[in-house]
Amino acid sequence: MCFVTSTETENRTSVQEFIFRGFPGTWYFRTSLVVLFSVMYVLTIVGNVSIIALVWIHPWLQTPMYFFLCNLSFLEIWYTTACVPKAIGVMLGTSQTISFTVCILQLFFLLSMGSTECFLLAAMAYDRYLAICHPLRYSSLMTNTFSAQLALLCWLCRFLAIFVLASLISRLSLCGPNIINHFLCDVDSCIALSCTDTSPVELATFIVSIIVIMVSCAITQISYIYIISTILRIPSAQGWQKAFSTCSAHLTVVTIWYGSIIFLYLKPSAQNSLDLNKTINIFNTIVTPLLNPFIYTLRNKEAKEALGKALSGIRSHLPTRWI
């Protein structure tokens, strides 16, 4: 990071276009990454669209739990679309540049979507808490109206959480170099390219991360403390298994998601290792959206039954010579 006087800053032209470095390496290495990213992206879109379609087609899946899951799947589609096609273009060498405006828009979009996912996972944890700890009152407590209000609140809170941060980043003077050591625009990359004081941005990033991550994580943790204490009081092993099966998929997704974002954002200052951040971002923006639909489908009895019926219906309409 360079430090310049105010006179030098005024005379220096702000960079308006940046070049993504991506993943330097041999042509074979970059081509392999392109194939891998492309396959994972297609599977992510197909998997998440399939969950939305299954819930839409089968009435018995139209419950608050699956309503939140559809919101999560819809979010994952846009979250991964915001970075994977551009990352593929960067590695192919066909789309390595990005303007300052588009860079800030991508940054805002990714941060807001990530915040929404935190809030959605917290809402899903609360839903599982009501289902396991208050099963007799669940239908009256978690109504369709209340679940829709919770989902809407999750989507609205992201703008309040990210607006100040994105506004501060957009005011940074990025005067060179114009090489971003990443395949997407993130906070640390913008800080590394700034030649002005970045302490307000770093402090704002830390505070917003604490508010979004810690609040949503606290709601999730408290919900699971009550869930586990309730499960431990169930006398039969069959009851234990049934109770755990209703929340095991969500708990798996929560563990994967928070493990990556805590490393990326919950730190007092920007980390020096941007290469390590790139690796974590792959897991966060590509791998997690891919795993979510498969985790929920394979670890949920109702979803597996709905998927089996859907595949059976498709198979029954195929010509006999294709089967």
mmCIF file of C-alpha atoms in Angstrom:
data_model
loop_
_atom_site.group_PDB
_atom_site.id
_atom_site.type_symbol
_atom_site.label_atom_id
_atom_site.label_comp_id
_atom_site.label_asym_id
_atom_site.label_seq_id
_atom_site.Cartn_x
_atom_site.Cartn_y
_atom_site.Cartn_z
ATOM 1 C CA MET A 1 0.000 0.000 0.000
ATOM 2 C CA CYS A 2 1.401 3.424 -0.879
ATOM 3 C CA PHE A 3 1.059 6.602 1.156
ATOM 4 C CA VAL A 4 0.985 9.945 -0.640
ATOM 5 C CA THR A 5 0.431 13.560 0.327
ATOM 6 C CA SER A 6 -2.829 15.357 -0.432
ATOM 7 C CA THR A 7 -1.139 17.283 -3.281
ATOM 8 C CA GLU A 8 0.120 14.065 -4.837
ATOM 9 C CA THR A 9 -3.328 12.512 -4.466
ATOM 10 C CA GLU A 10 -4.977 15.426 -6.268
ATOM 11 C CA ASN A 11 -2.489 15.229 -9.128
ATOM 12 C CA ARG A 12 -2.777 11.466 -9.439
ATOM 13 C CA THR A 13 -5.431 10.090 -11.807
ATOM 14 C CA SER A 14 -7.714 7.568 -10.151
ATOM 15 C CA VAL A 15 -7.701 4.167 -11.832
ATOM 16 C CA GLN A 16 -11.050 3.454 -13.495
ATOM 17 C CA GLU A 17 -10.365 -0.050 -14.809
ATOM 18 C CA PHE A 18 -8.760 -3.049 -13.159
ATOM 19 C CA ILE A 19 -7.271 -6.323 -14.355
ATOM 20 C CA PHE A 20 -7.977 -9.557 -12.515
ATOM 21 C CA ARG A 21 -4.915 -11.699 -11.980
ATOM 22 C CA GLY A 22 -7.007 -14.794 -11.345
ATOM 23 C CA PHE A 23 -4.974 -17.971 -10.941
ATOM 24 C CA PRO A 24 -1.582 -17.650 -12.644
ATOM 25 C CA GLY A 25 -0.185 -20.886 -13.988
ATOM 26 C CA THR A 26 0.199 -23.027 -17.058
ATOM 27 C CA TRP A 27 -2.442 -23.222 -19.760
ATOM 28 C CA TYR A 28 -3.266 -26.785 -18.649
ATOM 29 C CA PHE A 29 -3.799 -25.655 -15.037
ATOM 30 C CA ARG A 30 -6.072 -22.767 -16.005
ATOM 31 C CA THR A 31 -8.031 -24.935 -18.450
ATOM 32 C CA SER A 32 -8.547 -27.540 -15.735
ATOM 33 C CA LEU A 33 -9.905 -24.843 -13.418
ATOM 34 C CA VAL A 34 -12.237 -23.592 -16.153
ATOM 35 C CA VAL A 35 -13.663 -27.099 -16.648
ATOM 36 C CA LEU A 36 -13.985 -27.614 -12.892
ATOM 37 C CA PHE A 37 -15.659 -24.246 -12.308
ATOM 38 C CA SER A 38 -18.001 -24.771 -15.260
ATOM 39 C CA VAL A 39 -19.140 -28.216 -14.081
ATOM 40 C CA MET A 40 -19.643 -26.982 -10.513
ATOM 41 C CA TYR A 41 -21.576 -23.936 -11.736
ATOM 42 C CA VAL A 42 -23.931 -26.028 -13.874
ATOM 43 C CA LEU A 43 -24.503 -28.486 -11.013
ATOM 44 C CA THR A 44 -25.157 -25.590 -8.629
ATOM 45 C CA ILE A 45 -27.791 -24.072 -10.910
ATOM 46 C CA VAL A 46 -29.440 -27.437 -11.628
ATOM 47 C CA GLY A 47 -29.393 -28.483 -7.963
ATOM 48 C CA ASN A 48 -30.867 -25.268 -6.576
ATOM 49 C CA VAL A 49 -33.450 -24.914 -9.354
ATOM 50 C CA SER A 50 -34.462 -28.535 -8.711
ATOM 51 C CA ILE A 51 -35.137 -27.796 -5.035
ATOM 52 C CA ILE A 52 -37.334 -24.817 -5.934
ATOM 53 C CA ALA A 53 -39.174 -26.925 -8.537
ATOM 54 C CA LEU A 54 -39.700 -29.837 -6.111
ATOM 55 C CA VAL A 55 -41.224 -27.561 -3.487
ATOM 56 C CA TRP A 56 -43.378 -25.856 -6.109
ATOM 57 C CA ILE A 57 -44.689 -29.151 -7.537
ATOM 58 C CA HIS A 58 -45.277 -31.132 -4.326
ATOM 59 C CA PRO A 59 -47.830 -29.574 -1.918
ATOM 60 C CA TRP A 60 -46.590 -31.519 1.137
ATOM 61 C CA LEU A 61 -43.230 -29.750 0.832
ATOM 62 C CA GLN A 62 -44.814 -26.294 0.991
ATOM 63 C CA THR A 63 -43.990 -25.758 4.663
ATOM 64 C CA PRO A 64 -42.032 -22.944 6.360
ATOM 65 C CA MET A 65 -38.852 -25.047 6.425
ATOM 66 C CA TYR A 66 -38.916 -25.597 2.663
ATOM 67 C CA PHE A 67 -40.029 -22.016 2.084
ATOM 68 C CA PHE A 68 -36.792 -20.839 3.736
ATOM 69 C CA LEU A 69 -34.883 -23.474 1.766
ATOM 70 C CA CYS A 70 -36.304 -22.109 -1.500
ATOM 71 C CA ASN A 71 -35.179 -18.621 -0.485
ATOM 72 C CA LEU A 72 -31.716 -20.017 0.220
ATOM 73 C CA SER A 73 -31.597 -21.837 -3.125
ATOM 74 C CA PHE A 74 -32.739 -18.721 -4.991
ATOM 75 C CA LEU A 75 -30.010 -16.732 -3.233
ATOM 76 C CA GLU A 76 -27.330 -19.320 -4.031
ATOM 77 C CA ILE A 77 -28.169 -19.171 -7.741
ATOM 78 C CA TRP A 78 -27.517 -15.431 -7.893
ATOM 79 C CA TYR A 79 -24.620 -15.546 -5.439
ATOM 80 C CA THR A 80 -22.596 -17.972 -7.545
ATOM 81 C CA THR A 81 -23.694 -16.328 -10.830
ATOM 82 C CA ALA A 82 -22.231 -13.025 -9.637
ATOM 83 C CA CYS A 83 -18.694 -14.426 -9.661
ATOM 84 C CA VAL A 84 -18.300 -17.765 -11.495
ATOM 85 C CA PRO A 85 -18.939 -16.656 -15.133
ATOM 86 C CA LYS A 86 -16.542 -13.732 -14.650
ATOM 87 C CA ALA A 87 -13.973 -16.031 -13.009
ATOM 88 C CA ILE A 88 -14.165 -18.376 -16.008
ATOM 89 C CA GLY A 89 -13.623 -15.420 -18.362
ATOM 90 C CA VAL A 90 -10.617 -14.316 -16.320
ATOM 91 C CA MET A 91 -8.983 -17.749 -16.495
ATOM 92 C CA LEU A 92 -9.682 -18.036 -20.231
ATOM 93 C CA GLY A 93 -8.195 -14.568 -20.765
ATOM 94 C CA THR A 94 -11.331 -13.297 -22.520
ATOM 95 C CA SER A 95 -12.665 -11.078 -19.724
ATOM 96 C CA GLN A 96 -9.874 -10.036 -17.390
ATOM 97 C CA THR A 97 -10.788 -6.362 -17.001
ATOM 98 C CA ILE A 98 -13.508 -4.755 -14.880
ATOM 99 C CA SER A 99 -14.469 -1.113 -14.442
ATOM 100 C CA PHE A 100 -14.434 0.594 -11.050
ATOM 101 C CA THR A 101 -18.236 0.949 -11.066
ATOM 102 C CA VAL A 102 -18.872 -2.701 -11.929
ATOM 103 C CA CYS A 103 -16.273 -3.755 -9.362
ATOM 104 C CA ILE A 104 -18.106 -1.854 -6.607
ATOM 105 C CA LEU A 105 -21.445 -3.273 -7.782
ATOM 106 C CA GLN A 106 -20.080 -6.832 -7.660
ATOM 107 C CA LEU A 107 -18.631 -6.183 -4.213
ATOM 108 C CA PHE A 108 -21.941 -4.797 -2.946
ATOM 109 C CA PHE A 109 -23.888 -7.678 -4.490
ATOM 110 C CA LEU A 110 -21.669 -10.376 -2.987
ATOM 111 C CA LEU A 111 -21.593 -8.765 0.466
ATOM 112 C CA SER A 112 -25.349 -8.222 0.518
ATOM 113 C CA MET A 113 -26.054 -11.777 -0.636
ATOM 114 C CA GLY A 114 -23.655 -13.139 1.963
ATOM 115 C CA SER A 115 -25.400 -11.117 4.672
ATOM 116 C CA THR A 116 -28.782 -12.397 3.525
ATOM 117 C CA GLU A 117 -27.529 -15.980 3.754
ATOM 118 C CA CYS A 118 -26.428 -15.391 7.359
ATOM 119 C CA PHE A 119 -29.872 -14.067 8.272
ATOM 120 C CA LEU A 120 -31.661 -16.864 6.378
ATOM 121 C CA LEU A 121 -29.646 -19.549 8.167
ATOM 122 C CA ALA A 122 -30.529 -17.899 11.492
ATOM 123 C CA ALA A 123 -34.230 -17.863 10.539
ATOM 124 C CA MET A 124 -34.013 -21.540 9.561
ATOM 125 C CA ALA A 125 -32.393 -22.335 12.918
ATOM 126 C CA TYR A 126 -35.243 -20.585 14.709
ATOM 127 C CA ASP A 127 -37.719 -22.559 12.605
ATOM 128 C CA ARG A 128 -36.047 -25.839 13.639
ATOM 129 C CA TYR A 129 -36.097 -24.679 17.275
ATOM 130 C CA LEU A 130 -39.868 -24.189 17.140
ATOM 131 C CA ALA A 131 -40.392 -27.513 15.332
ATOM 132 C CA ILE A 132 -38.397 -29.563 17.867
ATOM 133 C CA CYS A 133 -38.905 -27.670 21.120
ATOM 134 C CA HIS A 134 -42.551 -26.677 20.588
ATOM 135 C CA PRO A 135 -43.968 -29.309 18.195
ATOM 136 C CA LEU A 136 -47.581 -28.946 19.361
ATOM 137 C CA ARG A 137 -47.565 -25.174 18.897
ATOM 138 C CA TYR A 138 -45.353 -25.117 15.804
ATOM 139 C CA SER A 139 -48.123 -24.648 13.243
ATOM 140 C CA SER A 140 -49.602 -21.731 15.194
ATOM 141 C CA LEU A 141 -46.238 -20.082 15.895
ATOM 142 C CA MET A 142 -44.562 -20.514 12.490
ATOM 143 C CA THR A 143 -47.414 -19.566 10.184
ATOM 144 C CA ASN A 144 -47.021 -18.918 6.471
ATOM 145 C CA THR A 145 -47.425 -15.194 7.111
ATOM 146 C CA PHE A 146 -44.788 -15.136 9.837
ATOM 147 C CA SER A 147 -42.307 -17.160 7.770
ATOM 148 C CA ALA A 148 -42.809 -14.775 4.826
ATOM 149 C CA GLN A 149 -42.198 -11.809 7.137
ATOM 150 C CA LEU A 150 -39.003 -13.405 8.455
ATOM 151 C CA ALA A 151 -37.757 -14.066 4.912
ATOM 152 C CA LEU A 152 -38.555 -10.506 3.843
ATOM 153 C CA LEU A 153 -36.706 -9.164 6.884
ATOM 154 C CA CYS A 154 -33.652 -11.261 5.941
ATOM 155 C CA TRP A 155 -33.612 -9.767 2.447
ATOM 156 C CA LEU A 156 -34.103 -6.184 3.676
ATOM 157 C CA CYS A 157 -31.513 -6.292 6.460
ATOM 158 C CA ARG A 158 -28.709 -6.914 3.975
ATOM 159 C CA PHE A 159 -29.001 -3.401 2.538
ATOM 160 C CA LEU A 160 -28.892 -1.800 5.976
ATOM 161 C CA ALA A 161 -25.863 -3.896 6.912
ATOM 162 C CA ILE A 162 -23.829 -3.330 3.744
ATOM 163 C CA PHE A 163 -24.836 0.167 2.571
ATOM 164 C CA VAL A 164 -22.409 2.068 4.823
ATOM 165 C CA LEU A 165 -19.544 -0.313 4.047
ATOM 166 C CA ALA A 166 -20.088 -0.175 0.279
ATOM 167 C CA SER A 167 -20.364 3.623 0.433
ATOM 168 C CA LEU A 168 -16.994 3.911 2.221
ATOM 169 C CA ILE A 169 -15.306 1.551 -0.245
ATOM 170 C CA SER A 170 -16.682 3.485 -3.232
ATOM 171 C CA ARG A 171 -14.981 6.628 -1.876
ATOM 172 C CA LEU A 172 -11.529 5.031 -1.743
ATOM 173 C CA SER A 173 -8.961 6.522 -4.090
ATOM 174 C CA LEU A 174 -7.686 3.518 -6.039
ATOM 175 C CA CYS A 175 -4.736 5.006 -7.896
ATOM 176 C CA GLY A 176 -2.702 1.994 -8.759
ATOM 177 C CA PRO A 177 -1.460 -0.501 -9.485
ATOM 178 C CA ASN A 178 -4.553 -1.682 -11.328
ATOM 179 C CA ILE A 179 -3.906 -5.427 -10.883
ATOM 180 C CA ILE A 180 -6.357 -7.233 -8.574
ATOM 181 C CA ASN A 181 -4.858 -10.442 -7.216
ATOM 182 C CA HIS A 182 -8.216 -12.234 -7.285
ATOM 183 C CA PHE A 183 -10.972 -13.490 -9.577
ATOM 184 C CA LEU A 184 -13.578 -11.147 -8.014
ATOM 185 C CA CYS A 185 -13.771 -7.796 -6.240
ATOM 186 C CA ASP A 186 -13.563 -8.165 -2.471
ATOM 187 C CA VAL A 187 -12.846 -5.796 0.398
ATOM 188 C CA ASP A 188 -9.215 -6.816 0.909
ATOM 189 C CA SER A 189 -8.363 -6.355 -2.782
ATOM 190 C CA CYS A 190 -9.802 -2.825 -2.819
ATOM 191 C CA ILE A 191 -7.927 -1.957 0.380
ATOM 192 C CA ALA A 192 -4.670 -3.292 -1.101
ATOM 193 C CA LEU A 193 -5.075 -1.035 -4.186
ATOM 194 C CA SER A 194 -5.898 2.129 -2.237
ATOM 195 C CA CYS A 195 -3.340 4.909 -1.786
ATOM 196 C CA THR A 196 -5.379 6.753 0.850
ATOM 197 C CA ASP A 197 -6.145 5.999 4.479
ATOM 198 C CA THR A 198 -8.095 2.724 4.617
ATOM 199 C CA SER A 199 -8.569 2.527 8.388
ATOM 200 C CA PRO A 200 -12.246 3.689 8.230
ATOM 201 C CA VAL A 201 -13.029 0.936 5.708
ATOM 202 C CA GLU A 202 -11.195 -1.711 7.723
ATOM 203 C CA LEU A 203 -12.951 -0.620 10.927
ATOM 204 C CA ALA A 204 -16.345 -0.544 9.191
ATOM 205 C CA THR A 205 -15.719 -4.015 7.725
ATOM 206 C CA PHE A 206 -14.874 -5.365 11.161
ATOM 207 C CA ILE A 207 -17.918 -3.757 12.824
ATOM 208 C CA VAL A 208 -20.375 -4.829 10.105
ATOM 209 C CA SER A 209 -18.920 -8.352 10.189
ATOM 210 C CA ILE A 210 -19.444 -8.517 13.940
ATOM 211 C CA ILE A 211 -23.026 -7.294 13.642
ATOM 212 C CA VAL A 212 -24.019 -9.581 10.771
ATOM 213 C CA ILE A 213 -22.002 -12.698 11.610
ATOM 214 C CA MET A 214 -22.146 -12.622 15.386
ATOM 215 C CA VAL A 215 -25.833 -11.696 15.671
ATOM 216 C CA SER A 216 -26.954 -14.323 13.151
ATOM 217 C CA CYS A 217 -24.517 -16.855 14.600
ATOM 218 C CA ALA A 218 -25.770 -16.131 18.143
ATOM 219 C CA ILE A 219 -29.384 -16.748 17.097
ATOM 220 C CA THR A 220 -28.315 -20.006 15.477
ATOM 221 C CA GLN A 221 -26.266 -21.127 18.488
ATOM 222 C CA ILE A 222 -28.978 -20.316 21.021
ATOM 223 C CA SER A 223 -31.541 -22.160 18.894
ATOM 224 C CA TYR A 224 -29.336 -25.261 18.767
ATOM 225 C CA ILE A 225 -28.598 -25.141 22.489
ATOM 226 C CA TYR A 226 -32.335 -25.453 23.120
ATOM 227 C CA ILE A 227 -32.675 -28.044 20.355
ATOM 228 C CA ILE A 228 -29.896 -30.263 21.759
ATOM 229 C CA SER A 229 -31.196 -29.947 25.321
ATOM 230 C CA THR A 230 -34.649 -30.988 24.119
ATOM 231 C CA ILE A 231 -33.304 -33.926 22.105
ATOM 232 C CA LEU A 232 -31.293 -35.191 25.081
ATOM 233 C CA ARG A 233 -34.516 -35.459 27.076
ATOM 234 C CA ILE A 234 -36.101 -37.765 24.488
ATOM 235 C CA PRO A 235 -36.151 -41.276 26.000
ATOM 236 C CA SER A 236 -35.975 -43.415 22.849
ATOM 237 C CA ALA A 237 -33.148 -43.749 20.327
ATOM 238 C CA GLN A 238 -35.702 -43.610 17.516
ATOM 239 C CA GLY A 239 -36.907 -40.257 18.819
ATOM 240 C CA TRP A 240 -33.314 -38.999 18.894
ATOM 241 C CA GLN A 241 -32.762 -40.057 15.299
ATOM 242 C CA LYS A 242 -35.989 -38.457 14.094
ATOM 243 C CA ALA A 243 -35.219 -35.178 15.869
ATOM 244 C CA PHE A 244 -31.648 -35.008 14.596
ATOM 245 C CA SER A 245 -32.770 -35.800 11.043
ATOM 246 C CA THR A 246 -34.890 -32.634 10.981
ATOM 247 C CA CYS A 247 -31.936 -30.353 11.661
ATOM 248 C CA SER A 248 -28.787 -32.271 10.610
ATOM 249 C CA ALA A 249 -28.774 -30.852 7.061
ATOM 250 C CA HIS A 250 -29.149 -27.287 8.305
ATOM 251 C CA LEU A 251 -26.446 -27.789 10.932
ATOM 252 C CA THR A 252 -24.048 -29.106 8.275
ATOM 253 C CA VAL A 253 -24.660 -26.094 6.019
ATOM 254 C CA VAL A 254 -24.275 -23.678 8.950
ATOM 255 C CA THR A 255 -20.915 -25.202 9.910
ATOM 256 C CA ILE A 256 -19.537 -24.970 6.353
ATOM 257 C CA TRP A 257 -20.813 -21.438 5.766
ATOM 258 C CA TYR A 258 -19.724 -19.803 9.006
ATOM 259 C CA GLY A 259 -16.357 -21.551 8.926
ATOM 260 C CA SER A 260 -15.445 -19.747 5.700
ATOM 261 C CA ILE A 261 -16.948 -16.285 6.284
ATOM 262 C CA ILE A 262 -15.513 -15.926 9.799
ATOM 263 C CA PHE A 263 -12.037 -16.395 8.314
ATOM 264 C CA LEU A 264 -12.697 -13.925 5.491
ATOM 265 C CA TYR A 265 -14.400 -11.056 7.310
ATOM 266 C CA LEU A 266 -14.121 -11.323 11.084
ATOM 267 C CA LYS A 267 -10.674 -9.791 11.444
ATOM 268 C CA PRO A 268 -9.508 -6.350 12.617
ATOM 269 C CA SER A 269 -7.465 -5.588 9.475
ATOM 270 C CA ALA A 270 -6.972 -6.814 5.923
ATOM 271 C CA GLN A 271 -4.858 -9.949 5.684
ATOM 272 C CA ASN A 272 -1.662 -9.927 3.673
ATOM 273 C CA SER A 273 -2.287 -13.317 2.083
ATOM 274 C CA LEU A 274 -4.640 -12.533 -0.801
ATOM 275 C CA ASP A 275 -3.793 -15.925 -2.342
ATOM 276 C CA LEU A 276 -5.218 -17.632 0.745
ATOM 277 C CA ASN A 277 -8.312 -15.410 0.521
ATOM 278 C CA LYS A 278 -8.803 -16.558 -3.074
ATOM 279 C CA THR A 279 -8.833 -20.178 -1.968
ATOM 280 C CA ILE A 280 -11.353 -19.501 0.802
ATOM 281 C CA ASN A 281 -13.505 -17.494 -1.629
ATOM 282 C CA ILE A 282 -13.658 -20.505 -3.962
ATOM 283 C CA PHE A 283 -15.069 -22.546 -1.119
ATOM 284 C CA ASN A 284 -17.425 -19.758 -0.091
ATOM 285 C CA THR A 285 -18.810 -18.691 -3.466
ATOM 286 C CA ILE A 286 -18.592 -21.904 -5.510
ATOM 287 C CA VAL A 287 -18.356 -25.013 -3.342
ATOM 288 C CA THR A 288 -20.921 -24.074 -0.666
ATOM 289 C CA PRO A 289 -23.717 -23.143 -3.137
ATOM 290 C CA LEU A 290 -23.032 -26.493 -4.859
ATOM 291 C CA LEU A 291 -23.161 -28.548 -1.645
ATOM 292 C CA ASN A 292 -26.303 -26.995 -0.144
ATOM 293 C CA PRO A 293 -28.932 -28.595 -2.429
ATOM 294 C CA PHE A 294 -27.273 -32.002 -2.229
ATOM 295 C CA ILE A 295 -26.939 -31.824 1.565
ATOM 296 C CA TYR A 296 -30.607 -30.941 2.001
ATOM 297 C CA THR A 297 -31.769 -33.519 -0.543
ATOM 298 C CA LEU A 298 -29.661 -36.453 0.646
ATOM 299 C CA ARG A 299 -30.196 -35.810 4.364
ATOM 300 C CA ASN A 300 -33.922 -35.094 4.271
ATOM 301 C CA LYS A 301 -36.469 -37.879 3.943
ATOM 302 C CA GLU A 302 -39.260 -35.767 2.429
ATOM 303 C CA ALA A 303 -36.943 -34.220 -0.164
ATOM 304 C CA LYS A 304 -35.590 -37.636 -1.170
ATOM 305 C CA GLU A 305 -39.122 -38.997 -1.574
ATOM 306 C CA ALA A 306 -40.153 -35.997 -3.684
ATOM 307 C CA LEU A 307 -37.028 -36.332 -5.833
ATOM 308 C CA GLY A 308 -37.662 -40.071 -6.273
ATOM 309 C CA LYS A 309 -41.231 -39.448 -7.428
ATOM 310 C CA ALA A 310 -40.086 -36.724 -9.810
ATOM 311 C CA LEU A 311 -37.450 -39.011 -11.354
ATOM 312 C CA SER A 312 -39.993 -41.831 -11.611
ATOM 313 C CA GLY A 313 -42.397 -39.499 -13.391
ATOM 314 C CA ILE A 314 -39.723 -38.432 -15.860
ATOM 315 C CA ARG A 315 -38.728 -42.039 -16.452
ATOM 316 C CA SER A 316 -42.331 -43.094 -17.109
ATOM 317 C CA HIS A 317 -42.608 -40.522 -19.919
ATOM 318 C CA LEU A 318 -39.433 -41.625 -21.658
ATOM 319 C CA PRO A 319 -39.655 -43.938 -24.664
ATOM 320 C CA THR A 320 -39.123 -47.586 -23.752
ATOM 321 C CA ARG A 321 -35.927 -47.823 -25.837
ATOM 322 C CA TRP A 322 -34.367 -45.048 -23.719
ATOM 323 C CA ILE A 323 -34.848 -46.925 -20.416
#
